């Protein structure tokens, strides 16, 4: 009875992780600008990967796998937000085209935005060198 319920819980965790990872992949494909894509991949990707790791660790039914799974989840929780922050900062600094922003730029006097050597054409997503 307990092994069946543990196996069912592991399966449910893996399925929930799959749903979150699928949502992250769909967000990366469908969102318009780099900040929106980054948001989808970091938030849903972290939760999805954490649930998949938890399900796999629980399905293995060993203490070592549970410890390694918990450490992997902690590693994800601590590193993915930092990587997302650095990517967002780089996107802002290189003046990537952003959609849906209204109002004042809160970082206008804080971070210097330099002109990028490349620009992304939002229609066909190609990268072309700018003429100087």
Coordinates of N, CA and C in Angstrom, one line a residue:
X1 N 0.8 -1.2 0.0 CA 0.0 0.0 0.0 C 0.9 1.3 0.0
X2 N 1.9 1.3 0.9 CA 2.8 2.4 0.9 C 3.6 2.6 -0.3
X3 N 4.1 1.5 -0.9 CA 4.9 1.6 -2.1 C 4.0 2.0 -3.3
X4 N 2.8 1.6 -3.3 CA 1.9 2.1 -4.4 C 1.6 3.6 -4.3
X5 N 1.4 4.0 -3.1 CA 1.1 5.5 -2.9 C 2.4 6.3 -3.2
X6 N 3.6 5.8 -2.8 CA 4.8 6.5 -3.1 C 5.0 6.6 -4.6
X7 N 4.8 5.4 -5.3 CA 4.9 5.4 -6.8 C 3.9 6.4 -7.4
X8 N 2.7 6.4 -6.9 CA 1.7 7.3 -7.5 C 2.1 8.8 -7.2
X9 N 2.6 9.1 -6.0 CA 3.0 10.5 -5.8 C 4.2 10.8 -6.7
X10 N 5.2 9.9 -6.9 CA 6.3 10.2 -7.8 C 5.8 10.4 -9.2
X11 N 4.8 9.7 -9.6 CA 4.3 9.9 -11.0 C 3.6 11.2 -11.1
X12 N 2.8 11.6 -10.1 CA 2.1 12.9 -10.1 C 3.1 14.0 -10.1
X13 N 4.2 13.9 -9.3 CA 5.3 15.0 -9.3 C 5.9 15.1 -10.7
X14 N 6.2 13.9 -11.3 CA 6.8 14.0 -12.7 C 5.8 14.6 -13.7
X15 N 4.6 14.2 -13.6 CA 3.6 14.8 -14.5 C 3.4 16.3 -14.3
X16 N 3.4 16.7 -13.1 CA 3.3 18.2 -12.8 C 4.6 18.9 -13.3
X17 N 5.7 18.3 -13.1 CA 7.0 18.8 -13.7 C 7.0 18.9 -15.2
X18 N 6.4 17.9 -15.8 CA 6.3 17.9 -17.3 C 5.4 19.1 -17.7
X19 N 4.3 19.3 -17.0 CA 3.4 20.4 -17.4 C 4.1 21.7 -17.3
X20 N 4.8 22.0 -16.2 CA 5.5 23.2 -16.0 C 6.6 23.4 -17.1
X21 N 7.4 22.3 -17.4 CA 8.4 22.4 -18.4 C 7.8 22.6 -19.8
X22 N 6.7 22.0 -20.0 CA 6.0 22.3 -21.3 C 5.6 23.7 -21.4
X23 N 5.1 24.3 -20.3 CA 4.6 25.7 -20.3 C 5.8 26.6 -20.5
X24 N 7.0 26.2 -19.9 CA 8.2 27.1 -20.1 C 8.6 27.0 -21.5
X25 N 8.6 25.8 -22.1 CA 9.1 25.7 -23.5 C 8.1 26.5 -24.5
X26 N 6.8 26.4 -24.2 CA 5.8 27.1 -25.0 C 6.0 28.6 -24.8
X27 N 6.3 29.1 -23.6 CA 6.5 30.5 -23.4 C 7.8 31.0 -24.1
X28 N 8.8 30.2 -24.1 CA 10.0 30.6 -24.9 C 9.7 30.7 -26.4
X29 N 8.9 29.8 -26.9 CA 8.6 29.9 -28.3 C 7.6 31.0 -28.7
X30 N 6.6 31.3 -27.8 CA 5.5 32.2 -28.1 C 5.7 33.6 -27.7
X31 N 6.5 33.9 -26.7 CA 6.6 35.3 -26.2 C 7.4 36.1 -27.2
X32 N 7.1 37.4 -27.2 CA 7.6 38.3 -28.2 C 9.0 38.8 -28.0
X33 N 9.4 39.2 -26.8 CA 10.7 39.8 -26.6 C 11.5 38.9 -25.6
X34 N 12.8 39.2 -25.5 CA 13.7 38.4 -24.7 C 13.4 38.4 -23.2
X35 N 12.9 39.5 -22.7 CA 12.6 39.5 -21.2 C 11.4 38.6 -20.9
X36 N 10.4 38.6 -21.8 CA 9.3 37.7 -21.6 C 9.7 36.3 -21.7
X37 N 10.6 36.0 -22.7 CA 11.0 34.6 -22.8 C 11.9 34.1 -21.6
X38 N 12.7 35.1 -21.1 CA 13.5 34.7 -20.0 C 12.6 34.5 -18.8
X39 N 11.6 35.3 -18.6 CA 10.7 35.1 -17.5 C 10.0 33.7 -17.6
X40 N 9.6 33.3 -18.7 CA 8.9 32.0 -18.9 C 9.9 30.9 -18.6
X41 N 11.1 31.0 -19.1 CA 12.1 29.9 -18.9 C 12.6 29.8 -17.4
X42 N 12.8 30.9 -16.8 CA 13.3 30.8 -15.4 C 12.3 30.4 -14.4
X43 N 11.1 31.0 -14.5 CA 10.1 30.7 -13.4 C 9.5 29.3 -13.6
X44 N 8.9 29.0 -14.8 CA 8.3 27.7 -15.0 C 9.3 26.6 -15.1
X45 N 10.5 26.9 -15.7 CA 11.5 25.9 -15.8 C 12.1 25.5 -14.5
X46 N 12.3 26.4 -13.5 CA 12.8 26.0 -12.2 C 11.8 25.1 -11.5
X47 N 10.5 25.5 -11.5 CA 9.5 24.7 -10.8 C 9.3 23.3 -11.5
X48 N 9.3 23.3 -12.8 CA 9.2 22.1 -13.5 C 10.3 21.1 -13.3
X49 N 11.6 21.6 -13.4 CA 12.7 20.8 -13.2 C 12.8 20.3 -11.7
X50 N 12.4 21.2 -10.8 CA 12.4 20.8 -9.4 C 11.4 19.7 -9.1
X51 N 10.2 19.8 -9.7 CA 9.2 18.7 -9.5 C 9.7 17.4 -10.2
X52 N 10.3 17.5 -11.4 CA 10.8 16.3 -12.0 C 11.9 15.6 -11.2
X53 N 12.8 16.4 -10.6 CA 13.8 15.8 -9.8 C 13.2 15.2 -8.5
X54 N 12.3 15.9 -7.9 CA 11.6 15.3 -6.7 C 10.9 14.0 -7.1
X55 N 10.2 14.0 -8.2 CA 9.5 12.7 -8.6 C 10.5 11.6 -8.9
X56 N 11.6 11.9 -9.5 CA 12.6 10.9 -9.8 C 13.3 10.4 -8.5
X57 N 13.6 11.3 -7.6 CA 14.2 10.9 -6.4 C 13.3 10.1 -5.5
X58 N 12.0 10.4 -5.5 CA 11.0 9.7 -4.7 C 10.8 8.3 -5.4
X59 N 10.8 8.2 -6.7 CA 10.6 6.9 -7.4 C 11.8 6.0 -7.1
X60 N 13.0 6.5 -6.9 CA 14.1 5.6 -6.7 C 14.1 4.9 -5.3
X61 N 13.4 5.5 -4.4 CA 13.2 4.9 -3.0 C 14.5 4.6 -2.3
X62 N 15.5 5.5 -2.5 CA 16.7 5.4 -1.7 C 17.0 6.7 -1.0
X63 N 17.6 6.6 0.1 CA 18.0 7.8 0.9 C 19.0 8.7 0.1
X64 N 19.9 8.0 -0.5 CA 21.0 8.7 -1.3 C 20.4 9.6 -2.4
X65 N 19.4 9.0 -3.1 CA 18.8 9.7 -4.2 C 18.0 10.9 -3.7
X66 N 17.3 10.7 -2.5 CA 16.6 11.8 -2.0 C 17.5 13.0 -1.6
X67 N 18.6 12.6 -1.0 CA 19.6 13.7 -0.6 C 20.1 14.4 -1.8
X68 N 20.5 13.6 -2.9 CA 21.0 14.2 -4.1 C 19.9 15.1 -4.8
X69 N 18.7 14.5 -4.8 CA 17.6 15.3 -5.4 C 17.4 16.6 -4.6
X70 N 17.4 16.6 -3.3 CA 17.2 17.8 -2.5 C 18.3 18.8 -2.8
X71 N 19.5 18.3 -2.9 CA 20.6 19.2 -3.2 C 20.5 19.8 -4.6
X72 N 20.1 19.0 -5.6 CA 19.9 19.5 -6.9 C 18.8 20.6 -7.0
X73 N 17.7 20.3 -6.2 CA 16.6 21.3 -6.2 C 17.1 22.6 -5.5
X74 N 17.8 22.5 -4.4 CA 18.4 23.7 -3.8 C 19.3 24.5 -4.8
X75 N 20.1 23.7 -5.5 CA 21.0 24.3 -6.5 C 20.2 25.1 -7.5
X76 N 19.1 24.5 -8.0 CA 18.3 25.2 -9.0 C 17.7 26.5 -8.4
X77 N 17.2 26.4 -7.2 CA 16.5 27.5 -6.5 C 17.5 28.7 -6.3
X78 N 18.8 28.4 -6.0 CA 19.7 29.4 -5.8 C 20.4 30.0 -7.1
X79 N 20.5 29.2 -8.1 CA 21.3 29.6 -9.3 C 20.4 30.2 -10.4
X80 N 19.2 29.6 -10.6 CA 18.4 30.1 -11.8 C 18.0 31.5 -11.6
X81 N 17.5 32.0 -10.5 CA 17.2 33.4 -10.3 C 18.3 34.4 -10.6
X82 N 19.5 34.0 -10.1 CA 20.7 34.8 -10.4 C 21.0 34.9 -11.9
X83 N 21.0 33.7 -12.5 CA 21.2 33.7 -14.0 C 20.2 34.5 -14.7
X84 N 18.9 34.4 -14.3 CA 17.8 35.2 -14.9 C 18.0 36.7 -14.7
X85 N 18.5 37.0 -13.5 CA 18.8 38.5 -13.3 C 19.9 39.0 -14.2
X86 N 20.9 38.2 -14.3 CA 22.1 38.6 -15.1 C 21.7 38.7 -16.6
X87 N 20.9 37.7 -17.1 CA 20.4 37.8 -18.5 C 19.5 39.0 -18.7
X88 N 18.6 39.3 -17.7 CA 17.7 40.5 -17.9 C 18.5 41.7 -17.9
X89 N 19.5 41.8 -17.1 CA 20.4 43.0 -17.1 C 21.1 43.2 -18.4
X90 N 21.6 42.1 -18.9 CA 22.3 42.1 -20.2 C 21.4 42.5 -21.3
X91 N 20.1 42.0 -21.3 CA 19.1 42.4 -22.3 C 18.8 43.8 -22.2
X92 N 18.7 44.4 -21.0 CA 18.4 45.8 -20.8 C 19.6 46.6 -21.3
X93 N 20.8 46.3 -21.0 CA 22.0 47.1 -21.3 C 22.2 47.1 -22.8
X94 N 21.9 46.0 -23.5 CA 22.2 46.0 -25.0 C 21.1 46.5 -25.8
X95 N 20.1 47.1 -25.2 CA 19.0 47.8 -25.9 C 18.2 46.8 -26.8
X96 N 17.9 45.6 -26.3 CA 17.1 44.7 -27.0 C 15.7 45.3 -27.2
X97 N 15.1 45.0 -28.3 CA 13.7 45.5 -28.5 C 12.7 44.9 -27.5
X98 N 12.0 45.7 -26.7 CA 11.1 45.2 -25.7 C 9.7 45.7 -26.1
X99 N 8.7 44.8 -25.8 CA 7.3 45.2 -26.1 C 6.5 45.2 -24.8
X100 N 5.5 46.1 -24.9 CA 4.6 46.1 -23.7 C 5.0 47.0 -22.6
X101 N 6.1 47.7 -22.7 CA 6.5 48.6 -21.6 C 5.9 49.9 -21.8
X102 N 5.3 50.4 -20.7 CA 4.6 51.7 -20.7 C 5.2 52.5 -19.5
X103 N 5.2 53.8 -19.7 CA 5.6 54.7 -18.6 C 7.1 55.0 -18.6
X104 N 7.6 55.4 -17.5 CA 9.0 55.8 -17.4 C 9.9 54.6 -17.2
X105 N 11.1 54.8 -17.7 CA 12.1 53.7 -17.5 C 12.8 53.9 -16.1
X106 N 12.5 53.0 -15.2 CA 13.0 53.1 -13.8 C 14.5 53.0 -13.7
X107 N 15.2 52.4 -14.7 CA 16.6 52.2 -14.6 C 17.3 53.3 -15.5
X108 N 16.7 54.3 -16.0 CA 17.2 55.3 -16.9 C 18.5 55.9 -16.3
X109 N 18.5 56.3 -15.1 CA 19.7 57.0 -14.5 C 20.6 56.1 -13.8
X110 N 20.2 54.8 -13.7 CA 21.0 53.9 -12.9 C 22.0 53.0 -13.8
X111 N 21.4 52.5 -14.9 CA 22.3 51.7 -15.7 C 22.4 52.3 -17.1
X112 N 23.7 52.4 -17.6 CA 23.8 53.0 -18.9 C 23.5 52.0 -20.0
X113 N 22.6 52.4 -20.9 CA 22.2 51.6 -22.0 C 23.0 52.0 -23.2
X114 N 23.9 51.1 -23.7 CA 24.7 51.4 -24.8 C 24.1 50.9 -26.1
X115 N 24.5 51.5 -27.2 CA 24.0 51.0 -28.5 C 24.6 49.6 -28.8
X116 N 23.8 48.7 -29.2 CA 24.2 47.4 -29.6 C 24.8 47.4 -31.0
X117 N 25.8 46.5 -31.2 CA 26.3 46.4 -32.6 C 25.4 45.6 -33.5
X118 N 24.5 44.8 -32.9 CA 23.5 44.0 -33.6 C 22.1 44.4 -33.2
X119 N 21.2 44.3 -34.1 CA 19.8 44.5 -33.7 C 19.0 43.3 -34.3
X120 N 17.9 43.0 -33.6 CA 17.1 41.9 -33.9 C 15.9 42.5 -34.7
X121 N 15.7 41.9 -35.9 CA 14.5 42.3 -36.6 C 13.3 41.5 -36.0
X122 N 12.3 42.2 -35.5 CA 11.2 41.4 -34.8 C 10.3 40.7 -35.7
X123 N 10.3 41.0 -37.0 CA 9.4 40.3 -38.0 C 9.9 38.9 -38.3
X124 N 11.2 38.8 -38.7 CA 11.7 37.4 -39.0 C 12.8 36.9 -38.1
X125 N 13.0 37.6 -37.0 CA 14.0 37.2 -35.9 C 15.4 37.0 -36.4
X126 N 15.8 37.8 -37.4 CA 17.2 37.7 -37.9 C 18.0 38.8 -37.3
X127 N 19.3 38.5 -37.2 CA 20.2 39.5 -36.6 C 21.0 40.1 -37.7
X128 N 21.1 41.4 -37.7 CA 21.8 42.1 -38.8 C 22.7 43.2 -38.1
X129 N 23.9 43.4 -38.7 CA 24.8 44.4 -38.2 C 24.2 45.8 -38.6
X130 N 24.3 46.7 -37.6 CA 23.8 48.1 -37.9 C 24.9 48.8 -38.7
X131 N 24.4 49.7 -39.5 CA 25.3 50.6 -40.3 C 25.8 51.8 -39.4
X132 N 27.1 52.1 -39.4 CA 27.6 53.1 -38.5 C 28.2 54.2 -39.4

